[in-house]
Short mmCIF file of C-alpha atoms and ligand atoms in Angstrom, two decimals:
data_model
loop_
_atom_site.label_atom_id
_atom_site.label_comp_id
_atom_site.label_asym_id
_atom_site.label_seq_id
_atom_site.Cartn_x
_atom_site.Cartn_y
_atom_site.Cartn_z
CA MET X 242 -100.10 37.26 -32.64
CA SER X 243 -96.41 36.75 -32.03
CA SER X 244 -95.81 34.24 -29.28
CA LYS X 245 -92.09 34.38 -29.97
CA VAL X 246 -90.88 36.44 -27.08
CA ILE X 247 -88.50 36.70 -24.13
CA ILE X 248 -90.45 37.92 -21.12
CA THR X 249 -88.51 39.53 -18.27
CA ILE X 250 -90.32 39.81 -14.96
CA PHE X 251 -88.88 42.25 -12.42
CA GLY X 252 -90.04 41.15 -8.99
CA ALA X 253 -90.11 37.44 -9.85
CA ASN X 254 -90.31 36.18 -6.28
CA GLY X 255 -93.08 38.59 -5.29
CA ASP X 256 -96.63 37.74 -4.36
CA LEU X 257 -98.16 38.91 -7.64
CA ALA X 258 -95.74 36.91 -9.78
CA LYS X 259 -96.44 33.68 -7.90
CA ARG X 260 -100.18 34.09 -7.45
CA LYS X 261 -101.12 35.60 -10.80
CA LEU X 262 -98.37 35.86 -13.41
CA TYR X 263 -97.04 32.29 -13.52
CA PRO X 264 -100.53 30.73 -13.54
CA SER X 265 -101.62 33.18 -16.27
CA LEU X 266 -98.56 32.46 -18.41
CA PHE X 267 -99.23 28.76 -17.94
CA ARG X 268 -102.82 29.10 -19.12
CA LEU X 269 -101.57 30.92 -22.22
CA TYR X 270 -99.06 28.15 -22.77
CA LYS X 271 -101.69 25.44 -22.32
CA SER X 272 -104.06 27.10 -24.78
CA GLY X 273 -101.24 27.32 -27.35
CA ASN X 274 -100.93 31.10 -27.14
CA LEU X 275 -97.34 30.79 -26.02
CA SER X 276 -95.39 28.54 -28.32
CA LYS X 277 -92.12 26.77 -27.74
CA HIS X 278 -90.39 30.01 -28.79
CA PHE X 279 -90.68 31.75 -25.45
CA ALA X 280 -88.63 32.07 -22.32
CA VAL X 281 -89.12 33.94 -19.07
CA ILE X 282 -86.33 35.64 -17.17
CA GLY X 283 -87.25 36.14 -13.54
CA THR X 284 -85.28 38.75 -11.65
CA ALA X 285 -85.28 39.84 -8.02
CA ARG X 286 -82.72 40.45 -5.35
CA ARG X 287 -82.62 37.03 -3.76
CA PRO X 288 -80.07 34.62 -5.21
CA TRP X 289 -82.11 31.72 -6.60
CA SER X 290 -80.87 28.88 -8.82
CA LYS X 291 -82.71 28.00 -12.03
CA GLU X 292 -83.77 24.72 -10.38
CA TYR X 293 -85.25 26.50 -7.40
CA PHE X 294 -87.03 29.04 -9.61
CA GLU X 295 -88.49 26.20 -11.68
CA SER X 296 -89.77 24.55 -8.51
CA VAL X 297 -91.48 27.81 -7.46
CA VAL X 298 -93.11 28.07 -10.89
CA VAL X 299 -94.22 24.41 -10.80
CA GLU X 300 -95.74 24.91 -7.35
CA SER X 301 -97.72 27.93 -8.53
CA ILE X 302 -99.31 26.01 -11.43
CA THR X 303 -99.73 22.51 -9.95
CA ASP X 304 -103.53 22.78 -9.84
CA LEU X 305 -103.72 23.84 -13.48
CA ALA X 306 -101.37 21.31 -15.08
CA ASP X 307 -102.61 18.09 -16.68
CA SER X 308 -99.51 16.23 -15.56
CA PRO X 309 -96.29 16.86 -13.63
CA GLU X 310 -94.42 16.47 -16.95
CA GLN X 311 -96.43 19.26 -18.53
CA ALA X 312 -95.75 21.56 -15.56
CA GLN X 313 -92.05 20.74 -15.68
CA GLU X 314 -91.84 21.30 -19.43
CA PHE X 315 -93.41 24.74 -18.96
CA ALA X 316 -91.10 25.60 -16.05
CA SER X 317 -88.04 24.64 -18.09
CA HIS X 318 -88.65 27.88 -20.05
CA PHE X 319 -87.94 29.90 -16.87
CA TYR X 320 -84.52 31.36 -16.04
CA TYR X 321 -83.49 33.32 -13.01
CA GLN X 322 -81.11 36.23 -12.66
CA SER X 323 -80.40 37.68 -9.25
CA HIS X 324 -80.59 41.39 -9.72
CA ASP X 325 -80.58 44.63 -7.79
CA VAL X 326 -82.42 47.18 -9.91
CA GLN X 327 -79.98 49.93 -8.91
CA ASP X 328 -76.87 48.04 -10.03
CA THR X 329 -75.70 48.73 -13.61
CA GLU X 330 -73.51 45.58 -13.70
CA HIS X 331 -76.59 43.44 -13.25
CA TYR X 332 -78.19 44.87 -16.39
CA ILE X 333 -75.12 43.87 -18.38
CA GLU X 334 -75.60 40.30 -17.15
CA LEU X 335 -79.27 40.56 -17.96
CA ARG X 336 -78.51 41.63 -21.53
CA LYS X 337 -76.21 38.64 -22.02
CA LEU X 338 -78.90 36.27 -20.76
CA GLN X 339 -81.54 38.01 -22.88
CA ASN X 340 -79.41 37.66 -26.03
CA SER X 341 -78.47 34.05 -25.46
CA LEU X 342 -82.09 33.05 -24.73
CA ASP X 343 -83.23 34.96 -27.77
CA GLU X 344 -80.94 32.82 -29.88
CA GLN X 345 -81.81 29.59 -28.11
CA TYR X 346 -85.59 30.13 -28.41
CA GLN X 347 -85.49 32.00 -31.73
CA ALA X 348 -87.58 34.76 -30.24
CA GLU X 349 -86.80 37.19 -33.07
CA HIS X 350 -85.63 39.86 -30.59
CA ASN X 351 -89.16 40.33 -29.25
CA LYS X 352 -89.11 41.50 -25.67
CA LEU X 353 -91.71 42.01 -23.01
CA PHE X 354 -90.80 43.56 -19.67
CA PHE X 355 -93.17 43.17 -16.72
CA LEU X 356 -92.47 45.49 -13.80
CA SER X 357 -94.05 43.65 -10.91
CA MET X 358 -92.52 45.61 -8.10
CA ALA X 359 -92.85 48.89 -6.24
CA PRO X 360 -93.30 51.83 -8.68
CA GLN X 361 -90.40 53.78 -7.17
CA PHE X 362 -88.15 51.39 -9.13
CA PHE X 363 -89.89 51.78 -12.51
CA GLY X 364 -87.88 54.82 -13.62
CA THR X 365 -84.51 53.25 -12.72
CA ILE X 366 -85.36 50.04 -14.53
CA ALA X 367 -86.56 51.83 -17.66
CA LYS X 368 -83.43 54.00 -17.72
CA HIS X 369 -81.07 51.03 -17.41
CA LEU X 370 -82.94 48.99 -19.99
CA LYS X 371 -82.03 51.68 -22.48
CA SER X 372 -78.53 52.62 -21.30
CA GLU X 373 -77.44 48.98 -21.14
CA GLN X 374 -79.05 48.36 -24.53
CA ILE X 375 -81.39 45.61 -23.44
CA VAL X 376 -83.91 47.72 -25.30
CA ASP X 377 -82.14 47.84 -28.63
CA GLY X 378 -84.84 48.64 -31.18
CA LYS X 379 -84.87 45.12 -32.60
CA GLY X 380 -88.11 43.10 -32.55
CA PHE X 381 -91.07 44.37 -30.55
CA GLU X 382 -90.37 45.91 -27.15
CA ARG X 383 -93.27 46.31 -24.74
CA LEU X 384 -93.47 47.32 -21.12
CA ILE X 385 -96.15 46.29 -18.64
CA VAL X 386 -96.35 48.30 -15.43
CA GLU X 387 -98.35 47.48 -12.34
CA LYS X 388 -100.49 49.84 -10.37
CA PRO X 389 -100.31 52.26 -8.64
CA PHE X 390 -99.35 54.67 -11.41
CA GLY X 391 -98.31 57.51 -9.12
CA THR X 392 -99.88 58.73 -5.92
CA ASP X 393 -100.90 62.10 -7.37
CA LEU X 394 -100.59 63.98 -10.65
CA ALA X 395 -97.03 65.17 -9.95
CA SER X 396 -95.65 61.71 -9.15
CA ALA X 397 -97.59 60.10 -12.01
CA SER X 398 -96.21 62.69 -14.47
CA LYS X 399 -92.68 62.14 -13.24
CA LEU X 400 -93.09 58.38 -13.53
CA ASN X 401 -94.49 58.76 -17.00
CA ASP X 402 -91.61 60.99 -18.12
CA ASN X 403 -89.15 58.40 -16.80
CA LEU X 404 -90.81 55.65 -18.81
CA LEU X 405 -91.06 57.83 -21.92
CA ALA X 406 -87.29 58.29 -21.88
CA THR X 407 -87.06 54.64 -22.99
CA PHE X 408 -90.48 53.61 -24.31
CA ASP X 409 -93.12 55.31 -26.46
CA GLU X 410 -96.68 55.58 -25.17
CA GLU X 411 -97.68 52.81 -27.64
CA GLN X 412 -95.16 50.47 -25.99
CA ILE X 413 -96.37 51.11 -22.42
CA PHE X 414 -99.19 48.96 -21.04
CA ARG X 415 -100.47 50.25 -17.68
CA ILE X 416 -102.28 47.41 -15.93
CA ASP X 417 -105.70 47.89 -14.45
CA HIS X 418 -106.57 44.29 -13.76
CA TYR X 419 -110.30 45.06 -13.54
CA LEU X 420 -110.21 45.78 -17.27
CA GLY X 421 -109.23 42.16 -17.85
CA LYS X 422 -112.33 40.82 -16.14
CA GLU X 423 -114.78 38.98 -18.30
CA MET X 424 -117.86 41.03 -17.39
CA ILE X 425 -116.07 44.34 -17.93
CA GLN X 426 -115.36 43.09 -21.43
CA SER X 427 -119.03 42.14 -21.68
CA ILE X 428 -120.11 45.75 -21.21
CA PHE X 429 -119.35 46.28 -24.90
CA ALA X 430 -121.59 43.35 -25.81
CA ILE X 431 -124.44 44.40 -23.53
CA ARG X 432 -124.33 48.02 -24.67
CA PHE X 433 -123.61 47.78 -28.35
CA ALA X 434 -124.91 44.35 -29.41
CA ASN X 435 -128.44 44.92 -28.10
CA LEU X 436 -130.72 47.41 -29.77
CA LEU X 437 -132.79 47.29 -26.59
CA PHE X 438 -130.04 49.00 -24.60
CA GLU X 439 -128.11 50.89 -27.22
CA ASN X 440 -131.06 53.14 -27.98
CA VAL X 441 -131.83 54.03 -24.37
CA TRP X 442 -128.26 54.44 -23.13
CA ASN X 443 -128.53 58.16 -22.52
CA HIS X 444 -129.89 60.86 -20.23
CA ASP X 445 -133.38 60.62 -21.69
CA TYR X 446 -133.84 57.15 -20.24
CA ILE X 447 -131.17 56.59 -17.59
CA ASP X 448 -131.76 58.20 -14.22
CA ASN X 449 -128.47 57.29 -12.58
CA VAL X 450 -125.65 54.77 -12.68
CA GLN X 451 -124.32 53.06 -9.55
CA ILE X 452 -120.91 51.44 -9.31
CA THR X 453 -120.07 49.42 -6.21
CA PHE X 454 -116.73 47.84 -5.38
CA ALA X 455 -117.41 46.20 -2.02
CA GLU X 456 -114.91 44.22 -0.04
CA LYS X 457 -115.67 42.16 3.02
CA LEU X 458 -112.03 42.01 4.02
CA GLY X 459 -110.23 44.71 6.00
CA VAL X 460 -106.72 45.86 5.14
CA GLU X 461 -105.26 42.49 6.20
CA GLU X 462 -101.45 42.65 6.14
CA ARG X 463 -101.37 45.65 3.76
CA GLY X 464 -101.92 48.25 6.54
CA GLY X 465 -98.52 49.89 6.05
CA TYR X 466 -99.13 50.49 2.36
CA TYR X 467 -102.83 51.24 2.60
CA ASP X 468 -102.49 53.85 5.34
CA HIS X 469 -100.57 56.02 2.86
CA SER X 470 -102.96 55.36 0.04
CA GLY X 471 -106.64 55.07 0.99
CA ALA X 472 -109.70 54.08 -0.99
CA LEU X 473 -109.76 57.08 -3.32
CA ARG X 474 -106.26 56.47 -4.67
CA ASP X 475 -106.44 52.69 -4.44
CA MET X 476 -109.81 52.14 -6.14
CA VAL X 477 -111.33 55.31 -7.57
CA GLN X 478 -108.58 57.05 -9.54
CA ASN X 479 -108.09 53.88 -11.57
CA HIS X 480 -110.71 51.11 -11.49
CA THR X 481 -113.82 53.21 -10.85
CA LEU X 482 -113.04 55.83 -13.47
CA GLN X 483 -111.96 53.24 -16.02
CA LEU X 484 -115.22 51.38 -15.53
CA LEU X 485 -117.16 54.63 -15.72
CA SER X 486 -115.50 55.44 -19.06
CA LEU X 487 -116.73 52.16 -20.55
CA LEU X 488 -120.25 52.82 -19.31
CA ALA X 489 -120.36 56.45 -20.44
CA MET X 490 -118.51 56.37 -23.76
CA ASP X 491 -120.16 56.89 -27.11
CA LYS X 492 -120.25 54.10 -29.63
CA PRO X 493 -116.83 53.89 -31.29
CA LYS X 494 -116.74 54.23 -35.08
CA THR X 495 -115.24 50.75 -35.26
CA PHE X 496 -114.33 48.29 -32.55
CA THR X 497 -110.63 48.75 -33.09
CA LYS X 498 -108.27 49.79 -30.32
CA ASP X 499 -107.74 53.30 -31.69
CA ASP X 500 -111.43 54.11 -32.02
CA ILE X 501 -112.29 52.64 -28.63
CA ARG X 502 -109.47 54.52 -26.95
CA ALA X 503 -110.54 57.75 -28.64
CA GLU X 504 -114.05 57.38 -27.18
CA LYS X 505 -112.71 56.53 -23.72
CA ILE X 506 -110.45 59.59 -23.75
CA LYS X 507 -113.46 61.75 -24.63
CA VAL X 508 -115.19 60.63 -21.43
CA PHE X 509 -112.19 61.60 -19.31
CA LYS X 510 -112.00 64.97 -21.08
CA HIS X 511 -115.69 65.54 -20.39
CA LEU X 512 -115.53 64.60 -16.71
CA HIS X 513 -117.35 67.41 -14.94
CA LYS X 514 -115.06 69.60 -12.84
CA PRO X 515 -117.14 70.84 -9.92
CA THR X 516 -116.21 73.82 -7.76
CA ASP X 517 -114.47 73.04 -4.46
CA ASN X 518 -117.73 73.65 -2.63
CA ASP X 519 -119.51 71.11 -4.79
CA LEU X 520 -116.66 68.63 -4.43
CA LYS X 521 -117.13 68.81 -0.66
CA LYS X 522 -120.77 67.81 -1.10
CA LEU X 523 -120.31 65.26 -3.87
CA PHE X 524 -117.52 63.10 -2.43
CA ILE X 525 -117.58 61.56 1.00
CA ARG X 526 -115.08 59.50 2.96
CA GLY X 527 -115.39 56.91 5.70
CA GLN X 528 -113.36 54.63 7.93
CA TYR X 529 -114.43 51.35 9.52
CA THR X 530 -114.79 50.90 13.24
CA SER X 531 -115.12 47.55 15.01
CA GLY X 532 -118.16 45.43 14.39
CA LYS X 533 -119.62 41.97 14.48
CA VAL X 534 -120.74 39.90 11.50
CA ASP X 535 -122.15 36.39 11.92
CA GLY X 536 -120.91 36.35 15.51
CA LYS X 537 -117.34 37.17 14.50
CA LYS X 538 -115.77 40.34 15.90
CA TYR X 539 -113.72 42.65 13.69
CA ILE X 540 -111.33 45.31 14.94
CA SER X 541 -111.41 48.92 13.84
CA TYR X 542 -109.15 50.19 11.06
CA ARG X 543 -107.12 52.22 13.54
CA SER X 544 -106.35 49.04 15.52
CA GLU X 545 -105.06 47.16 12.45
CA PRO X 546 -101.34 46.29 12.39
CA ASN X 547 -99.08 48.95 10.83
CA VAL X 548 -101.85 51.56 10.82
CA ASP X 549 -101.47 54.87 12.62
CA PRO X 550 -103.84 54.70 15.67
CA GLU X 551 -105.00 58.22 14.77
CA SER X 552 -105.12 57.62 11.05
CA THR X 553 -107.57 59.65 8.98
CA THR X 554 -107.04 57.46 5.92
CA GLU X 555 -110.35 56.56 4.30
CA THR X 556 -111.26 52.89 3.94
CA PHE X 557 -114.45 53.92 2.16
CA ALA X 558 -115.11 56.48 -0.53
CA SER X 559 -118.33 57.37 -2.23
CA GLY X 560 -119.36 60.10 -4.58
CA ALA X 561 -121.02 61.27 -7.75
CA PHE X 562 -119.21 61.92 -11.01
CA PHE X 563 -120.86 63.66 -13.92
CA VAL X 564 -119.91 63.49 -17.57
CA ASP X 565 -120.57 66.64 -19.57
CA SER X 566 -121.36 64.88 -22.83
CA GLU X 567 -124.46 65.11 -25.01
CA ARG X 568 -125.30 61.56 -24.02
CA PHE X 569 -125.01 61.80 -20.26
CA ARG X 570 -125.23 65.43 -19.23
CA GLY X 571 -126.85 65.65 -15.78
CA VAL X 572 -126.82 61.92 -15.03
CA PRO X 573 -125.04 61.09 -11.77
CA PHE X 574 -122.57 58.23 -11.84
CA PHE X 575 -122.57 57.22 -8.18
CA PHE X 576 -119.81 55.06 -6.82
CA ARG X 577 -118.89 53.55 -3.50
CA THR X 578 -115.93 51.42 -2.60
CA GLY X 579 -114.89 50.21 0.78
CA LYS X 580 -113.39 47.61 3.01
CA ARG X 581 -115.17 45.64 5.75
CA LEU X 582 -118.53 46.04 4.07
CA THR X 583 -121.35 43.54 4.42
CA ALA X 584 -120.61 41.48 1.34
CA LYS X 585 -117.99 41.20 -1.36
CA GLY X 586 -119.13 42.25 -4.80
CA THR X 587 -118.44 44.44 -7.78
CA HIS X 588 -121.73 45.48 -9.32
CA VAL X 589 -122.97 48.11 -11.73
CA ASN X 590 -126.61 49.15 -11.57
CA ILE X 591 -128.06 51.13 -14.43
CA VAL X 592 -131.21 52.67 -13.00
CA PHE X 593 -133.67 53.74 -15.67
CA LYS X 594 -136.16 56.54 -15.24
CA GLN X 595 -139.40 55.97 -13.43
CA VAL X 596 -142.29 55.03 -15.70
CA GLU X 597 -145.63 56.74 -15.07
CA SER X 598 -147.96 54.50 -13.10
CA ILE X 599 -150.69 52.63 -14.92
CA PHE X 600 -154.06 51.63 -13.47
CA GLY X 601 -153.02 53.24 -10.21
CA SER X 602 -150.30 50.68 -9.47
CA SER X 603 -146.94 51.97 -8.34
CA LEU X 604 -144.07 50.96 -10.55
CA GLN X 605 -140.41 50.23 -9.93
CA PRO X 606 -137.88 51.65 -12.37
CA ASN X 607 -136.14 49.13 -14.60
CA VAL X 608 -132.67 48.32 -13.36
CA LEU X 609 -129.99 46.60 -15.39
CA THR X 610 -127.41 45.08 -13.08
CA ILE X 611 -124.03 43.94 -14.32
CA TYR X 612 -122.37 41.51 -11.91
CA ILE X 613 -118.61 41.70 -12.32
CA GLN X 614 -117.46 39.62 -9.38
CA PRO X 615 -117.60 37.24 -7.59
CA THR X 616 -120.42 35.93 -9.80
CA GLU X 617 -120.57 37.11 -13.40
CA GLY X 618 -123.66 37.95 -15.38
CA PHE X 619 -126.46 40.42 -15.51
CA SER X 620 -130.07 40.87 -14.51
CA LEU X 621 -132.87 43.12 -15.58
CA SER X 622 -135.64 44.05 -13.20
CA MET X 623 -138.96 44.72 -14.87
CA ASN X 624 -142.60 45.22 -14.03
CA GLY X 625 -144.90 42.34 -14.88
CA LYS X 626 -148.50 41.46 -14.22
CA GLU X 627 -149.38 39.28 -11.28
CA VAL X 628 -151.18 36.11 -12.32
CA GLY X 629 -154.91 36.47 -11.62
CA GLU X 630 -158.11 38.20 -12.67
CA GLN X 631 -157.10 41.56 -11.33
CA PHE X 632 -154.58 43.84 -12.94
CA ASN X 633 -151.90 43.99 -10.27
CA LEU X 634 -148.33 44.70 -11.16
CA ALA X 635 -145.46 42.79 -9.66
CA PRO X 636 -141.72 43.22 -10.04
CA LEU X 637 -139.90 40.42 -11.81
CA THR X 638 -136.26 39.85 -12.60
CA LEU X 639 -134.63 38.31 -15.65
CA ASP X 640 -131.46 36.85 -14.31
CA TYR X 641 -128.46 35.47 -16.13
CA ARG X 642 -125.56 34.49 -13.93
CA THR X 643 -122.65 32.25 -14.67
CA ASP X 644 -120.11 30.71 -12.45
CA ALA X 645 -117.61 30.91 -15.28
CA THR X 646 -114.68 31.92 -13.11
CA ALA X 647 -115.21 29.01 -10.77
CA SER X 648 -115.49 26.53 -13.65
CA GLY X 649 -112.34 27.98 -15.22
CA ALA X 650 -114.13 29.04 -18.42
CA SER X 651 -113.38 32.76 -17.95
CA PRO X 652 -109.77 33.74 -18.48
CA GLU X 653 -107.92 35.16 -15.51
CA PRO X 654 -107.61 38.95 -15.91
CA TYR X 655 -103.82 38.69 -16.14
CA GLU X 656 -104.10 35.94 -18.74
CA LYS X 657 -106.38 38.10 -20.88
CA LEU X 658 -104.19 41.18 -20.40
CA ILE X 659 -100.88 39.47 -21.22
CA TYR X 660 -102.59 37.95 -24.25
CA ASP X 661 -103.59 41.48 -25.31
CA VAL X 662 -100.03 42.76 -24.89
CA LEU X 663 -98.68 39.93 -27.04
CA ASN X 664 -101.27 41.01 -29.62
CA ASN X 665 -100.22 44.64 -29.24
CA ASP X 666 -103.79 45.47 -28.25
CA SER X 667 -103.89 48.30 -25.73
CA THR X 668 -107.69 48.62 -25.54
CA ASN X 669 -107.83 47.26 -22.00
CA PHE X 670 -105.03 49.35 -20.53
CA SER X 671 -105.02 52.86 -19.11
CA GLN X 672 -103.57 55.48 -21.40
CA TRP X 673 -101.59 58.41 -20.12
CA ASP X 674 -104.25 61.00 -21.04
CA GLU X 675 -106.79 59.06 -18.98
CA VAL X 676 -104.45 58.71 -16.02
CA ARG X 677 -103.64 62.42 -16.14
CA SER X 678 -107.27 63.53 -16.32
CA SER X 679 -108.29 61.29 -13.47
CA TRP X 680 -105.44 62.46 -11.21
CA GLU X 681 -106.35 66.09 -11.93
CA LEU X 682 -109.76 65.55 -10.40
CA ILE X 683 -108.73 63.11 -7.66
CA ASP X 684 -105.92 65.42 -6.48
CA ARG X 685 -108.46 68.16 -5.82
CA ILE X 686 -110.58 65.85 -3.67
CA GLU X 687 -107.49 64.53 -1.87
CA THR X 688 -106.44 68.09 -1.03
CA LEU X 689 -109.82 68.90 0.52
CA TRP X 690 -109.71 65.67 2.50
CA ALA X 691 -106.09 66.13 3.62
CA ASN X 692 -107.00 69.63 4.88
CA ASN X 693 -109.92 68.13 6.78
CA GLU X 694 -112.38 70.28 4.90
CA VAL X 695 -114.65 67.24 4.58
CA PRO X 696 -115.66 65.15 7.61
CA LEU X 697 -114.35 61.62 8.01
CA HIS X 698 -117.42 59.46 8.67
CA HIS X 699 -117.08 56.27 10.65
CA TYR X 700 -119.02 53.13 9.81
CA LYS X 701 -119.38 49.86 11.62
CA SER X 702 -117.61 46.85 10.14
CA GLY X 703 -120.17 44.75 8.28
CA THR X 704 -122.34 47.63 7.09
CA MET X 705 -122.44 49.16 3.61
CA GLY X 706 -120.57 52.30 4.66
CA PRO X 707 -121.53 55.49 6.48
CA GLU X 708 -125.00 57.04 6.38
CA ALA X 709 -123.53 59.97 4.46
CA SER X 710 -123.18 57.71 1.41
CA PHE X 711 -126.94 57.01 1.50
CA GLU X 712 -127.74 60.66 2.10
CA LEU X 713 -125.66 61.60 -0.90
CA LEU X 714 -127.96 59.59 -3.17
CA ASN X 715 -131.07 60.85 -1.39
CA GLN X 716 -130.10 64.39 -2.44
CA PHE X 717 -130.65 63.19 -6.00
CA GLU X 718 -133.84 61.31 -5.05
CA ALA X 719 -132.01 58.05 -5.56
CA ASP X 720 -131.16 55.08 -3.37
CA TRP X 721 -128.45 52.45 -3.49
CA ASN X 722 -129.97 49.58 -5.38
CA TRP X 723 -127.76 46.88 -3.89
CA ARG X 724 -128.37 46.60 -0.13
CA PRO X 725 -126.96 43.29 1.21
CA ASP X 726 -126.87 44.85 4.69
CA GLU X 727 -130.69 44.92 4.83
CA ALA X 728 -130.89 41.15 4.49
CA TYR X 729 -128.10 40.64 7.04
CA ARG X 730 -129.83 42.93 9.52
CA LYS X 731 -133.20 41.18 9.07
CA GLU X 732 -131.54 37.84 9.68
CA GLY X 733 -129.84 39.22 12.80
CA ARG X 734 -126.38 38.60 11.38
CA LEU X 735 -124.97 42.06 12.11
CA GLY X 736 -123.84 42.85 15.67
P1 LIG I 278 -93.88 42.00 -3.38
O1 LIG I 278 -93.38 42.92 -2.32
O2 LIG I 278 -94.42 40.67 -2.96
O3 LIG I 278 -92.68 41.74 -4.41
C1 LIG I 278 -91.80 42.73 -4.82
C2 LIG I 278 -90.66 42.12 -5.63
O4 LIG I 278 -89.70 43.14 -5.90
C3 LIG I 278 -89.92 40.99 -4.94
O5 LIG I 278 -89.65 40.01 -5.92
C4 LIG I 278 -88.61 41.65 -4.49
O6 LIG I 278 -87.52 40.76 -4.43
C5 LIG I 278 -88.39 42.63 -5.60
N1 LIG I 278 -87.51 43.75 -5.22
C6 LIG I 278 -87.72 44.67 -4.23
N2 LIG I 278 -86.68 45.53 -4.20
C7 LIG I 278 -85.81 45.18 -5.18
C8 LIG I 278 -84.56 45.68 -5.67
N3 LIG I 278 -83.97 46.75 -5.14
N4 LIG I 278 -83.99 45.05 -6.72
C9 LIG I 278 -84.55 43.97 -7.27
N5 LIG I 278 -85.73 43.45 -6.87
C10 LIG I 278 -86.34 44.02 -5.82
O7 LIG I 278 -94.92 42.83 -4.24
P2 LIG I 278 -96.15 42.24 -5.11
O8 LIG I 278 -97.32 42.04 -4.22
O9 LIG I 278 -95.69 41.10 -5.93
O10 LIG I 278 -96.53 43.48 -6.04
C11 LIG I 278 -95.74 43.91 -7.11
C12 LIG I 278 -96.37 45.13 -7.74
O11 LIG I 278 -97.68 44.81 -8.18
C13 LIG I 278 -96.53 46.33 -6.82
O12 LIG I 278 -96.37 47.50 -7.59
C14 LIG I 278 -97.97 46.24 -6.35
O13 LIG I 278 -98.51 47.51 -6.02
C15 LIG I 278 -98.62 45.70 -7.59
N6 LIG I 278 -99.86 44.95 -7.33
C16 LIG I 278 -99.85 43.77 -6.63
C17 LIG I 278 -101.03 43.08 -6.43
C18 LIG I 278 -101.05 41.76 -5.68
O14 LIG I 278 -102.10 41.12 -5.74
N7 LIG I 278 -99.99 41.33 -5.05
C19 LIG I 278 -102.23 43.58 -6.94
C20 LIG I 278 -102.21 44.78 -7.65
C21 LIG I 278 -101.01 45.44 -7.84
#
């Protein structure tokens, strides 16, 4: 890995930079993955001095540093350049700073650009990086771009073309921060390092797969942005389909980035393309109304600040994808994602087929659950025998959970992903072919929804989404495996 690099962050005084990027860079520094041969140029519109920028960086890493001296030493690698992305003159200044820091830190012309700002600026920045020769073909030159990558296929294609004018596909790293999470990485281990699962990971043994991204929060202060986006664009086009591709892919020939990416692409290519009529039945949308959880009242989505009081934007999406591959033909991959649900949690449930009953006892199907957040780990529900003379079956669960994130043992997703970029490893990033395929399908659903050809279901804050999401699974004789709302209701915690 080359840790000799000048990193330029566009959007250096933004929320993401302060909350995620500086702490992640610090963790890489602390673990020795960034050597003394690195510097960070922060750019944004506001005029900040180097001293002030350093103090912002120090503040963002205070909890992680062993000593104030260590934090200060790290922050001394940070430089600030006030910059309006539209202004050519500013790029000339940026090039001068880049070149002088390259010399000072002996970074061997290696450059990493992190676009941590609104995507409408990505094209302009990429264009200027080339025209002002900041990208000069010397050393490695890599570009990290934040989500969202477009709002539909047309805008994503345009954005991609703009980036390709300066960078090759191999140099572009499209962030999907879920792919940096420890348990998403563990899917490879669970699937391919255990004979037990590898041999049954197909339509002969798996009845359905359930992916849940549940948030307890509402839109908070992001109403203005969210009202133009919605759950399908915000969570499904990217995170859900990326996760699905890891669950559905075939075993790669080798565990190298090229072979893994080839298998992922195959899943996207094999995504089933239903007719419009089927799309109307397979994908449902919802929006939260007011509700009460644990005695606390929550307002409806339409009453949230900066949201249109007649908004039809979905805060919940649910549906069934199918993958037309030998391995998974006919197996529904159900998903649901929403805001103001009962509990926060990203879970995957692999529901195996029902086993025939023995000795007249009814049996539960085996379920492998992968907990992605907030706790990490997995569990396997099985059928065991009740202790006693009689042969009675009882469900039992093998549970392995870690609190690795809380203890700091798991790397932060951004730490892992920046580490990968420094290693030129694009396994955990979205490739253009994947983004294109997913937009092709999502656009069709969006069109049906925008034309109101599919009802907008309302659900009470604190529940697990509208009834329609449960009915969807019932059509396939399935049921959501994770039901935190049932426990809340029993305990009288839902109003
Ligand atoms: P932000 O609004 O807090 O920061 C945006 C930054 O861009 C600021 O530094 C601002 O000064 C700069 N900027 C805006 N216009 C500029 C201009 N004309 N010239 C120069 N600089 C300009 O945004 P954020 O929350 O940090 O998010 C950045 C990106 O990351 C966005 O694309 C967002 O969708 C994405 N993202 C953020 C989060 C998060 O947790 N904050 C999560 C996922 C994705």
